[in-house]
Coordinates of C-alpha atoms and ligand atoms in Angstrom, one line a residue:
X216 CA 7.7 -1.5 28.4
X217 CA 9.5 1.6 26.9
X218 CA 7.3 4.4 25.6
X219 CA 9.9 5.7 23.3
X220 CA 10.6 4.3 20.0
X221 CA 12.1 1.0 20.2
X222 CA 13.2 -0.6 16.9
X223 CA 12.2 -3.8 17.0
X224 CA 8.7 -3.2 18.7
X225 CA 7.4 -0.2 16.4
X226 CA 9.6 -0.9 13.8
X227 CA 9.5 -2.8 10.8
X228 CA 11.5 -6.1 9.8
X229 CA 13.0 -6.6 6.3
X230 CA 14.0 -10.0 5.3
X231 CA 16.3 -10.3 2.3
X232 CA 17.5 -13.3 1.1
X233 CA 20.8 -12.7 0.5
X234 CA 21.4 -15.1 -2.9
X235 CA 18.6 -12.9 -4.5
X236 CA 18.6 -10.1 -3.7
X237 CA 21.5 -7.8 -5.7
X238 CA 24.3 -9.3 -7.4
X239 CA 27.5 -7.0 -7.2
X240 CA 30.3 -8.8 -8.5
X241 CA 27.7 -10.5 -11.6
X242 CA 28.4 -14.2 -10.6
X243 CA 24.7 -14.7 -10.5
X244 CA 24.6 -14.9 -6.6
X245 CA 23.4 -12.0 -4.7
X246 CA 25.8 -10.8 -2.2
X247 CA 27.0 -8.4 0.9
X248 CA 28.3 -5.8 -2.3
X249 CA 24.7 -5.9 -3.7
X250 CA 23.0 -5.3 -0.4
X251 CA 25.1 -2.2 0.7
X252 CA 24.1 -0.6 -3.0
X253 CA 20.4 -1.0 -2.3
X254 CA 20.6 0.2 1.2
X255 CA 19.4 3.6 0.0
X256 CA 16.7 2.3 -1.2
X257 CA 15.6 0.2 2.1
X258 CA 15.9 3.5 3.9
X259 CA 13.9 5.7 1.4
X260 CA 11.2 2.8 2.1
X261 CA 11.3 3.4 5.6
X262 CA 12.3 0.0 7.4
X263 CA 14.6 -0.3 10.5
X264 CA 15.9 -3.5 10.1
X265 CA 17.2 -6.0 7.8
X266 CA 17.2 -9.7 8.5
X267 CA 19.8 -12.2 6.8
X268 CA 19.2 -15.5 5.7
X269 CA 22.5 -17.2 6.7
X270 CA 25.5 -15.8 5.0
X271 CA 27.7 -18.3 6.8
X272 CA 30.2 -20.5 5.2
X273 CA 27.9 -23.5 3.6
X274 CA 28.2 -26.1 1.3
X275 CA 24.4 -25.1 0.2
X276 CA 22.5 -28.1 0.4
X277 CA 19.9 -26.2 1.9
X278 CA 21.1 -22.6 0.4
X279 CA 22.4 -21.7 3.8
X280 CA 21.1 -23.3 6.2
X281 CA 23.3 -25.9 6.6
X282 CA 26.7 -23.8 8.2
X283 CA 30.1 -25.2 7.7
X284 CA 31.6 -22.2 10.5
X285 CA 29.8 -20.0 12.5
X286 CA 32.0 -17.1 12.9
X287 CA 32.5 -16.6 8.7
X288 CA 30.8 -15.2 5.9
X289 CA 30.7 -17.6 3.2
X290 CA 33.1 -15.9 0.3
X291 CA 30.3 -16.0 -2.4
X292 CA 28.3 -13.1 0.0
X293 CA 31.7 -11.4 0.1
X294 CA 34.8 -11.4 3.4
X295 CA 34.0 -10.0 6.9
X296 CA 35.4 -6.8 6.0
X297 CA 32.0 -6.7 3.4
X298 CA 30.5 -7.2 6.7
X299 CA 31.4 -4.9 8.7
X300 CA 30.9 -2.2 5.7
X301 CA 27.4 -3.2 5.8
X302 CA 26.9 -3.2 9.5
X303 CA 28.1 0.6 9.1
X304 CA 26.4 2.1 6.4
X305 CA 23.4 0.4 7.6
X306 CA 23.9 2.0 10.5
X307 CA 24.2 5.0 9.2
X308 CA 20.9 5.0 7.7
X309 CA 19.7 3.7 10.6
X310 CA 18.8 0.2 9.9
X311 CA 19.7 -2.2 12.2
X312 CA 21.5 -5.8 11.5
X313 CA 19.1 -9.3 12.2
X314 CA 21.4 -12.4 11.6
X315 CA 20.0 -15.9 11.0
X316 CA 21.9 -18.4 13.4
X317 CA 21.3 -21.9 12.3
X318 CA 22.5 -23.9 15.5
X319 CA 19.6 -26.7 15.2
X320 CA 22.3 -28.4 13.2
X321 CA 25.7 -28.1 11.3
X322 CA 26.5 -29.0 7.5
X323 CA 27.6 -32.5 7.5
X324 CA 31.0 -30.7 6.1
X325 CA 31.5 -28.5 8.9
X326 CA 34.9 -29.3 10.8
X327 CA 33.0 -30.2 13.8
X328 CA 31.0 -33.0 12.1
X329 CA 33.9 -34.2 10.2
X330 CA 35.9 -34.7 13.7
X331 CA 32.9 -36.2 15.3
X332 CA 32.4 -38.8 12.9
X333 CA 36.1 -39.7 12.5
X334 CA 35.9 -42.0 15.6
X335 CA 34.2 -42.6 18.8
X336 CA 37.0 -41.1 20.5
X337 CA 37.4 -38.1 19.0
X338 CA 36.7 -35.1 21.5
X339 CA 34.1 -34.1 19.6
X340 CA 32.4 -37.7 19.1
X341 CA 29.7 -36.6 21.6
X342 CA 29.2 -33.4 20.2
X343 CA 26.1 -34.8 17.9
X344 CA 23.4 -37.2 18.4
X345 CA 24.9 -40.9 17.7
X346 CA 23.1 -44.4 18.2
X347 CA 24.0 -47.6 18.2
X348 CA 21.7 -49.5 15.8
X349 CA 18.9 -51.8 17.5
X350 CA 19.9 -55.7 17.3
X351 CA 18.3 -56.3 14.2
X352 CA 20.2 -52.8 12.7
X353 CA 17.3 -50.9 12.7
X354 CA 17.5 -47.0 13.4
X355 CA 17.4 -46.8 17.4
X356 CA 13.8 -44.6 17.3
X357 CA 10.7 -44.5 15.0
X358 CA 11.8 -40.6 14.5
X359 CA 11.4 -38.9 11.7
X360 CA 13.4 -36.4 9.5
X361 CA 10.8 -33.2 8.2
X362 CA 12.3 -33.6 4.7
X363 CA 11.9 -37.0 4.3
X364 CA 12.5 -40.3 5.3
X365 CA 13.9 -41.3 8.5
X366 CA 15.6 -38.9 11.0
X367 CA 18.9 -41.6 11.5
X368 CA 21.2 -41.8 8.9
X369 CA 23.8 -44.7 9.1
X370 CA 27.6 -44.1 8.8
X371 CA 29.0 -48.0 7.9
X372 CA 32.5 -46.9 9.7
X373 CA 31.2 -46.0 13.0
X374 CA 28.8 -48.6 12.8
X375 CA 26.7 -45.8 14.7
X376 CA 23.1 -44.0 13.5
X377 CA 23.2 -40.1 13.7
X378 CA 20.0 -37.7 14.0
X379 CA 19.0 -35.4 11.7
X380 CA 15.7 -33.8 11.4
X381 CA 16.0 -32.2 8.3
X382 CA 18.3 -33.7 5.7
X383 CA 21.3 -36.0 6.5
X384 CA 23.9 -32.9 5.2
X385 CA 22.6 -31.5 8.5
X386 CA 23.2 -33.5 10.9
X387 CA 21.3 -32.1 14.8
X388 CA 24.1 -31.0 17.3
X389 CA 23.9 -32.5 20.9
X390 CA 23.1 -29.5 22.7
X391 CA 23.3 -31.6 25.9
X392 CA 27.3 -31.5 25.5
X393 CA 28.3 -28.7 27.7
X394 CA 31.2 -27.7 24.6
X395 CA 28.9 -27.7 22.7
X396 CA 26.8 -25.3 24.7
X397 CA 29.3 -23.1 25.1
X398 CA 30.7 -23.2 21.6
X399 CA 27.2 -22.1 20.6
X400 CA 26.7 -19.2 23.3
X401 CA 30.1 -17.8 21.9
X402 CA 28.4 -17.4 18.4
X403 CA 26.0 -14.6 19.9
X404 CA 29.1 -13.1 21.7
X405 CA 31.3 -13.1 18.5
X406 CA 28.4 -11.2 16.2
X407 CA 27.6 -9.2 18.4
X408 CA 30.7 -7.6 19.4
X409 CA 30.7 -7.3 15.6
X410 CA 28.1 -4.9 16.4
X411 CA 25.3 -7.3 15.2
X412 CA 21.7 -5.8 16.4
X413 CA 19.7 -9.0 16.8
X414 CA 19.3 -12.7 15.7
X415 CA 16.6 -15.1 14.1
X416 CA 17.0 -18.5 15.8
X417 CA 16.1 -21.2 13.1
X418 CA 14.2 -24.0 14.3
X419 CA 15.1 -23.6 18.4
X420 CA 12.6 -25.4 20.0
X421 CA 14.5 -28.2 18.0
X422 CA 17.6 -27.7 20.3
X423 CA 16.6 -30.6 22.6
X424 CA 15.3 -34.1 22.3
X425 CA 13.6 -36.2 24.9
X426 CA 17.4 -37.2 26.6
X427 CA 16.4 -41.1 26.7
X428 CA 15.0 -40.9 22.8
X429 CA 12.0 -42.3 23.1
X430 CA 9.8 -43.3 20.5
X431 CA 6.5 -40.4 19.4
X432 CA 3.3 -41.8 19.6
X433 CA 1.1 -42.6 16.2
X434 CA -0.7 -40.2 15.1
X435 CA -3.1 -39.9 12.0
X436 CA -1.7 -38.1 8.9
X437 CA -0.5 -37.9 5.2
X438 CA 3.5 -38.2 5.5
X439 CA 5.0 -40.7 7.4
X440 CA 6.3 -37.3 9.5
X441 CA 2.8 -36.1 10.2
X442 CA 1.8 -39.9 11.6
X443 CA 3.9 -39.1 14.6
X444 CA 2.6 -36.8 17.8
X445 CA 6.2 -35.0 18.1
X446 CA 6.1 -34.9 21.8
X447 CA 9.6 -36.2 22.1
X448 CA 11.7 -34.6 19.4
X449 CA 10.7 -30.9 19.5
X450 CA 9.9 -28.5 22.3
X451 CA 11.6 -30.2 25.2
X452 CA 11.4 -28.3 28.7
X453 CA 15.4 -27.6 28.4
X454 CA 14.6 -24.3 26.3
X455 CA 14.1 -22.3 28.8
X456 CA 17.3 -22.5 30.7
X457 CA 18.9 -21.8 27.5
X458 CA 17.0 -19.0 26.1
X459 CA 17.7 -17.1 29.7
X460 CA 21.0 -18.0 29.2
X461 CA 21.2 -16.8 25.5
X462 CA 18.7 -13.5 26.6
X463 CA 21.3 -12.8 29.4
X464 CA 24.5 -12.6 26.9
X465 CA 21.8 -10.4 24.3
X466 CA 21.1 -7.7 27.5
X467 CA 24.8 -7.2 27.9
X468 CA 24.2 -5.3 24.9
X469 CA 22.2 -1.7 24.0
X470 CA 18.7 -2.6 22.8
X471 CA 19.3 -5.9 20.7
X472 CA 16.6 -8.5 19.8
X473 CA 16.3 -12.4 19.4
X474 CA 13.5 -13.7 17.6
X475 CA 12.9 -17.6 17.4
X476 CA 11.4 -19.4 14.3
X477 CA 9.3 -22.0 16.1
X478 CA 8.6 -25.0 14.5
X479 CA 5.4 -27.4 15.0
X480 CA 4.0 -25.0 17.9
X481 CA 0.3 -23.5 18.7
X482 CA 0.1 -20.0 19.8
X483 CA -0.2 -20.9 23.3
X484 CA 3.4 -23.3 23.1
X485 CA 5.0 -20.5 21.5
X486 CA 4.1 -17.6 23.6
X487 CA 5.6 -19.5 26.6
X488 CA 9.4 -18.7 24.5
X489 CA 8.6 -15.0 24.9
X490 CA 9.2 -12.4 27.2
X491 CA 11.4 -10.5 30.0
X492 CA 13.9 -13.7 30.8
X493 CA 13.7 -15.5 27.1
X494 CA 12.9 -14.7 23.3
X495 CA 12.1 -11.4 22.4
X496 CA 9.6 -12.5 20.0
X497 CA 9.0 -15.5 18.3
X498 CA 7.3 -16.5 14.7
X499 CA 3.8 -17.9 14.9
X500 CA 2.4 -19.3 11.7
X501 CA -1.1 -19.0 11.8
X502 CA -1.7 -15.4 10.4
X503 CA 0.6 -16.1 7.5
X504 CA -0.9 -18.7 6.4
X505 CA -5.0 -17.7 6.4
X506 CA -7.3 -17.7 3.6
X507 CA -8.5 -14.6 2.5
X508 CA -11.2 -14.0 5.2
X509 CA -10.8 -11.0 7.3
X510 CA -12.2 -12.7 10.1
X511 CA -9.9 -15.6 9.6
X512 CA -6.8 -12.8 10.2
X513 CA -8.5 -10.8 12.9
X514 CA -9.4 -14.0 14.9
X515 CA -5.2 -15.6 14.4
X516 CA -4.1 -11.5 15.2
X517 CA -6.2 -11.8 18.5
X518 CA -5.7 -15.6 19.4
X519 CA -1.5 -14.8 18.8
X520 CA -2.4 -11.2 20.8
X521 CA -4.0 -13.4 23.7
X522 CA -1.5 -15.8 23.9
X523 CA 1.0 -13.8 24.6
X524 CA 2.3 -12.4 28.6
X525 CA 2.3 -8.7 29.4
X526 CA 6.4 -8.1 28.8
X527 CA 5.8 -9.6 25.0
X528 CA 4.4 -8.3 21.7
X529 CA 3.4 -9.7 18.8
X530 CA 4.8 -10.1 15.4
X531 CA 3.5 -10.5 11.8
X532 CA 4.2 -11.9 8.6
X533 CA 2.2 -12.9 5.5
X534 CA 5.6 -14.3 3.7
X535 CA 9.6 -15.4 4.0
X536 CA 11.8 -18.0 2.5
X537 CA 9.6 -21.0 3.2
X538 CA 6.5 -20.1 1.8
X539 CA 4.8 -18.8 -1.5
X540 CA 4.8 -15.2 -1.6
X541 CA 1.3 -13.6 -0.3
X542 CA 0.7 -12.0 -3.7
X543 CA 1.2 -15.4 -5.5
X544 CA -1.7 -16.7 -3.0
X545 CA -4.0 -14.2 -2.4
X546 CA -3.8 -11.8 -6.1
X547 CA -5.7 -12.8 -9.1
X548 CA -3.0 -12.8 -11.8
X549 CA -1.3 -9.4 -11.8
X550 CA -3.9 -7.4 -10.2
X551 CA -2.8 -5.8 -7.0
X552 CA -5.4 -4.7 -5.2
X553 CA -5.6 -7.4 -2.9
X554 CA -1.5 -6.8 -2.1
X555 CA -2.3 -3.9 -1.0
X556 CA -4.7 -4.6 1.6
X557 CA -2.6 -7.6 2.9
X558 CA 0.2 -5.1 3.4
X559 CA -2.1 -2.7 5.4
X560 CA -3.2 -4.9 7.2
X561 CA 0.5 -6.2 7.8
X562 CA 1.8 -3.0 8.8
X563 CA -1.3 -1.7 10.6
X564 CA -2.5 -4.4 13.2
X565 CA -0.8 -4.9 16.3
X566 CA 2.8 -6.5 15.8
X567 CA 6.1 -5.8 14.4
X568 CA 5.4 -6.2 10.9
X569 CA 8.5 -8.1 8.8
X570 CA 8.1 -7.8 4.7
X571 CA 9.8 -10.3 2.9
X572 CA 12.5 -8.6 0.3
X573 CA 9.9 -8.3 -3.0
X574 CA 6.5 -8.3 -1.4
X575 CA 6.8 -4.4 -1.2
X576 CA 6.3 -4.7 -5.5
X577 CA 4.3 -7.6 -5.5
X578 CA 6.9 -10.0 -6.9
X579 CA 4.9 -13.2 -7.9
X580 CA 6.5 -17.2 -7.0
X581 CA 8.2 -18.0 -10.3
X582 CA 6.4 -21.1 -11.6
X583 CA 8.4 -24.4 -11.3
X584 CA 7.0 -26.7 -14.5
X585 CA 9.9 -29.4 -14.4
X586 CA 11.0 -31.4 -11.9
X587 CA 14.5 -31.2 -13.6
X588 CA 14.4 -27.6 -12.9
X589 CA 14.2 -27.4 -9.5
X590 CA 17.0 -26.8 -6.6
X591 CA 15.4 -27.2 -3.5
X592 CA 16.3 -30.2 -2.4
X593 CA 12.9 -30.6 -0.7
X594 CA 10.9 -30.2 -4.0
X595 CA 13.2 -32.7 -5.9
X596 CA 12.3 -35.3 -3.0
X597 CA 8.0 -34.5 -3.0
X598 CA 7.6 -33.5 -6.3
X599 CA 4.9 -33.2 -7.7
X600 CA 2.6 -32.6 -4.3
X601 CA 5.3 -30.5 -3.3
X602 CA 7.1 -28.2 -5.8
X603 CA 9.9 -26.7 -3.1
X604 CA 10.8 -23.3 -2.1
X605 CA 12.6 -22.2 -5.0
X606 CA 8.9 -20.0 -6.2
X607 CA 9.2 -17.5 -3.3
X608 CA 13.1 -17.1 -3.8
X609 CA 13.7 -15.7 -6.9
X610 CA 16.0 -13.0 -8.0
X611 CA 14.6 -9.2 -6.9
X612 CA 13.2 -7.3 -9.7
X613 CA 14.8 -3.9 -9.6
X614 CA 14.1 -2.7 -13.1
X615 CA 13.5 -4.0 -17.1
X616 CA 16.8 -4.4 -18.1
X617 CA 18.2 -8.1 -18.8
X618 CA 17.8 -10.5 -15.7
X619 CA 15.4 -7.3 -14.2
X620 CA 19.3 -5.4 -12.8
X621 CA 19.9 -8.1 -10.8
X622 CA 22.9 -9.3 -12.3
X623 CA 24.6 -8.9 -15.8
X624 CA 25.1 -12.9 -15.3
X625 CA 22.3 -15.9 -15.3
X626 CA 20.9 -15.7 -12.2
X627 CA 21.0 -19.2 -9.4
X628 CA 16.9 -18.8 -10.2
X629 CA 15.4 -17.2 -12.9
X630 CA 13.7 -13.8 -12.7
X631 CA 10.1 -13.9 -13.2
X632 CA 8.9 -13.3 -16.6
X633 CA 6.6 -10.5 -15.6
X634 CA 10.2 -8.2 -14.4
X635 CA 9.9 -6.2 -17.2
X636 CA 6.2 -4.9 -16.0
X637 CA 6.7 -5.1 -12.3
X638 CA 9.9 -4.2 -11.1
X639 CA 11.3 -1.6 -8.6
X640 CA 12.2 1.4 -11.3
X641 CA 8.7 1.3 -12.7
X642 CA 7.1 1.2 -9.5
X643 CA 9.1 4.2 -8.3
X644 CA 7.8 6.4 -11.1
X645 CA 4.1 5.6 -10.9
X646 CA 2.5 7.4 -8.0
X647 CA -0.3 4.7 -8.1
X648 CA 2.2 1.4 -7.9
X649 CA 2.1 -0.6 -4.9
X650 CA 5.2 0.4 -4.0
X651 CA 4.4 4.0 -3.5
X652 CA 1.3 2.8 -1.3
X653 CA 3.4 0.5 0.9
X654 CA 5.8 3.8 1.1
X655 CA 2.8 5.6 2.2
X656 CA 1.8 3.4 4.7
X657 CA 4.7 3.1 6.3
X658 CA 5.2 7.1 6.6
X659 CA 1.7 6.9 8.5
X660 CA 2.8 4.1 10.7
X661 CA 6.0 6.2 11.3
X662 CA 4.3 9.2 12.2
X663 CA 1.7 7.4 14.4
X664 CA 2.8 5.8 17.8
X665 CA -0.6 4.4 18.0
X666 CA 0.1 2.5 15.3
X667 CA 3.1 1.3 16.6
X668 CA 2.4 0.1 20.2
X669 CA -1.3 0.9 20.7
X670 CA -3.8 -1.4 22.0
X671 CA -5.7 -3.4 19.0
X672 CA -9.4 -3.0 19.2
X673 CA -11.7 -5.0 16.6
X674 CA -14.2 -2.2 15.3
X675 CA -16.5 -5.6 14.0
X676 CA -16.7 -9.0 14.8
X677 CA -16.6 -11.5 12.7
X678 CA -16.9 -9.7 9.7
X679 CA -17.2 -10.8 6.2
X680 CA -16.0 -7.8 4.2
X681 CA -14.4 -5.3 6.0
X682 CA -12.0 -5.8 8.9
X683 CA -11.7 -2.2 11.2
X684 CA -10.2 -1.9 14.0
X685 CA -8.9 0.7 16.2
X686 CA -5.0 1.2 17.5
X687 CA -5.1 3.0 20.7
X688 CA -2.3 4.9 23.0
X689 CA -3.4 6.7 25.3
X690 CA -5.4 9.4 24.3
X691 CA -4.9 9.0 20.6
X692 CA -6.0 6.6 18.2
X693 CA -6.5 5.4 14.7
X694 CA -9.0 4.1 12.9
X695 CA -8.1 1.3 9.7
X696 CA -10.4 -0.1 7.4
X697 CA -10.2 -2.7 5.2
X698 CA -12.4 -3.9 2.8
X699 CA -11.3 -7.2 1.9
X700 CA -13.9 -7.6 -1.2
X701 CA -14.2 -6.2 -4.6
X702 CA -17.5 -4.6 -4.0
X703 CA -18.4 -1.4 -2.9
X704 CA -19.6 -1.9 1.0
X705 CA -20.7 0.9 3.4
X706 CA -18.9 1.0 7.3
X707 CA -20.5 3.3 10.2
X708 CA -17.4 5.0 11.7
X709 CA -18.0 5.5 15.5
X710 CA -19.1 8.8 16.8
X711 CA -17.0 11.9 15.8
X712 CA -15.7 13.7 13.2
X713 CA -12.6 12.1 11.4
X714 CA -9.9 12.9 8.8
X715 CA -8.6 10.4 6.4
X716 CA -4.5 9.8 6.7
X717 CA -4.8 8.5 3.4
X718 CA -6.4 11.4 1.5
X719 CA -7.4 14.0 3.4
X720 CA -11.1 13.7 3.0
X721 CA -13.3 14.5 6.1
X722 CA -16.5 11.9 6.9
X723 CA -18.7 11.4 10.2
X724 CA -21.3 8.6 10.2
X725 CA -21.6 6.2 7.5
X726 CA -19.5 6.1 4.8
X727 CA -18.6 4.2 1.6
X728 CA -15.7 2.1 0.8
X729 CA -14.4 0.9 -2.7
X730 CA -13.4 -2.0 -3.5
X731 CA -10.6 -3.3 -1.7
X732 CA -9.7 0.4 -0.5
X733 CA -7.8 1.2 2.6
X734 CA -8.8 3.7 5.1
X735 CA -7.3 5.3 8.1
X736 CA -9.0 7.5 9.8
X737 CA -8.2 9.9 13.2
X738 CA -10.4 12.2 14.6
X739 CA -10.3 15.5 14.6
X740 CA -9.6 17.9 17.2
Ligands
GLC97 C1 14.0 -23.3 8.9 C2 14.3 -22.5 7.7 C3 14.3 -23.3 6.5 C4 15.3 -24.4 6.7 C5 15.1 -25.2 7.9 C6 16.3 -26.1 8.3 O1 12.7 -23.8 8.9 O2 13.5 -21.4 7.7 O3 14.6 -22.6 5.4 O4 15.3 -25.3 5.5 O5 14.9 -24.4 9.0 O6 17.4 -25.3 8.7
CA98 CA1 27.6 -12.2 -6.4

């Protein structure tokens, strides 16, 4: 691999979410306008790239991820020309472009769904999954949809069943159809002669079904989903022709990047979508979605490390769209102590680290109290074991004024109540915010290739308080420590004589950490 600086290796990933993020024209919706404005400020915090949920044409039934055209931008984010404005003054600052493509499935509005369904002999009939019933009507498989309910939806005029996994507005393409295959492949081409840097696949290792739809085997769980082994309607051996395919068209281009959300895999399963000929990386849930245990996130850092060949690397996450934020799950009410060790640990073991837009300030999941109020479709249908995703996806709290300067109009979500305390502004002008200790961090990963593509090197095993380790390139190296608990504990540095990137301060031997404090340590020459 490359020695240099490569962006999305030693760089770091920012994930906006484009309805929430900055509002420029005061409709309420975040948009392209809003993102350009802040772009300052995404460079003054020292990331390389930003990641777009889908700003595609969509009817919004899944805010976004249900695309009614491919080769648009949906006119509440703004026109292409928007676009292209912010593809060069990102640019400019250096930040590089991630798009979300969401070719799993298609809004049951786009064009191509609306042909396919007009009649069995429409072109474009095949060009999603359709089944007759079974002789007694039934669906023609036990599958199941993820959000509920079966994964065949009847259409009375066809007299047909058609698949979807997630709701029925988004219906699964039939990647199988060779137009559709190359309808898709053209998506990567058109972006990225837009001058498009890299892609998030959603849900890929959905592309392809078991080709004679046969029925999962029972398995033990709560929702009628999780009863079913999904050995025949996710992770089907077709991938990998197409991800060459897809990583072929990305190599005709200067250092892009394709990163694939996968969806029900173990770390082994989704290793085998990364490397030389396929993904460049690929999400892997386990870290995320820990405890607060450091040995819980070395062990998931190691086992995803492990898992992966020689031409991949690792990625991180402790938050995006889907989830609650990590400050709403690991912080005790608006104390931030423990944010900050999450985010050094995020942007300090091995992996490209990606922040979720907010998780730089802390930005707590608004609470969702009333079933009426909420707009994910998905919380409407499990409420009240599940609430939805609308916690993690509210509006971006840039300062106090009204709706936290986000918009001048009601925001799609409302602002957390605590915007007038913890926002952006306030956390630029206190030298002790959380903000000005990501900045930090992220100077010192900057200015530390060992940080960046060094070997990983547990310092302890299994530890209870404090999780060290050690980044290693060559002949340099960093120490981090991290002391996940809120007691003072004492950690014996290995031999040498050290200096602290984070203060200065000199130590050899044993020395004393604070609660919840940071360390980074190199030794001195
Ligand atoms: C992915 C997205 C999620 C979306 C789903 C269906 O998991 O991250 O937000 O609802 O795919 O497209
Ligand atoms: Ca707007």
């Amino acid at each position: 691999m490359k020695k240099e600086f490569l962006w999305w290796r030693d760089g770091i990933i920012y994930q906006i979410y484009p309805r929430s993020f900055a509002d420029s024209n005061n409709d309420g919706i975040g948009d392209l306008g809003g993102i350009i404005s802040k772009l300052d400020y995404l460079q003054e915090l020292g990331i390389d790239a930003i990641w777009l949920s889908p700003i595609n044409p969509s009817p919004d039934v899944d805010f976004g991820y249900d695309v009614s055209d491919y080769n648009d931008i949906d006119p509440k984010f703004g026109a292409m020309k928007d676009f292209e404005k912010l593809i060069r003054e990102a640019k400019k600052r250096g930040i590089h472009i991630i798009l979300d493509l969401v070719l799993n499935h298609t809004s049951d509005q786009h064009p191509w769904f609306l042909e396919s369904k007009s009649s069995i002999d429409s072109p474009k009939h095949d060009w999603y999954i359709w089944r007759d019933p079974k002789p007694n009507g039934d669906p023609p498989n036990n599958w199941q949809a993820v959000f509920g309910g079966p994964a065949w939806e009847f259409d009375p005029e066809l007299g047909k069943y058609y698949y979807h996994m997630f709701y029925k507005e988004q219906p699964d393409v039939n990647w199988r159809n060779p137009q559709v295959r190359a309808a898709m492949l053209d998506v990567f081409r058109f972006w990225l002669k837009k001058g498009v840097d890299g892609f998030r696949l959603d849900v890929f290792n959905l592309y392809f079904k078991d080709e004679a739809l046969r029925d999962n085997p029972p398995k033990v769980g709560i929702r009628a989903f999780d009863q079913q082994e999904h050995i025949y309607d996710v992770s089907q051996p077709e991938m990998y022709p197409l991800l060459k395919e897809i990583r072929e068209i990305m190599d005709g281009y200067k250092e892009t990047y394709v990163v694939g959300e996968t969806f029900l895999a173990d770390a082994e399963h989704t290793a085998t979508y990364v490397g030389n000929d396929k993904l460049h990386a690929a999400f892997y849930f386990e870290f995320a979605n820990n405890r607060w245990h450091p040995t819980r996130f070395l062990n998931s850092s190691l086992k995803w490390d492990a898992a992966l060949s020689e031409d991949a690397w690792p990625n991180n996450f402790l938050g995006n769209h889907d989830m609650a934020r990590p400050a709403t799950r690991y912080c005790f009410g608006e104390d931030d102590r423990r944010a900050r060790v999450a985010a050094a640990m995020l942007l300090m073991v091995k992996g490209t680290p990606y922040i979720y837009y907010g998780d730089e300030i802390g930005m707590r999941d608004i609470p969702i109290r009333k079933k009426s109020d909420v707009l994910d479709p998905i919380g409407k249908r499990f409420w009240p074991i599940f609430k939805g995703r609308d916690g993690c996806r509210s509006p971006m709290q840039w300062d106090d004024s009204p709706n936290a300067g986000f918009s001048l109009a009601d925001p799609w979500l409302p602002v957390h109540r605590n915007y007038q305390q913890r926002n952006v502004a306030q956390q630029q002008s206190d030298p002790d915010s959380l903000l000005n200790f990501v900045k930090k961090l992220i100077s010192i990963r900057r200015a530390e290739p060992a940080l960046q593509h060094g070997d990983f090197i547990p310092l302890v095993e299994e530890p209870r308080f404090i999780l060290a380790f050690k980044r290693v390139l060559e002949y340099d190296s960093v120490i981090v420590i991290l002391n996940f608990s809120n007691r003072n504990h004492d950690f014996q540095l290995p031999e040498g004589a050290y200096q602290s990137l984070m203060d200065g301060s000199s130590a050899t031997g044993t020395i004393n950490l604070k609660p919840y404090q940071v360390q980074l340590f190199k030794l001195m020459s």
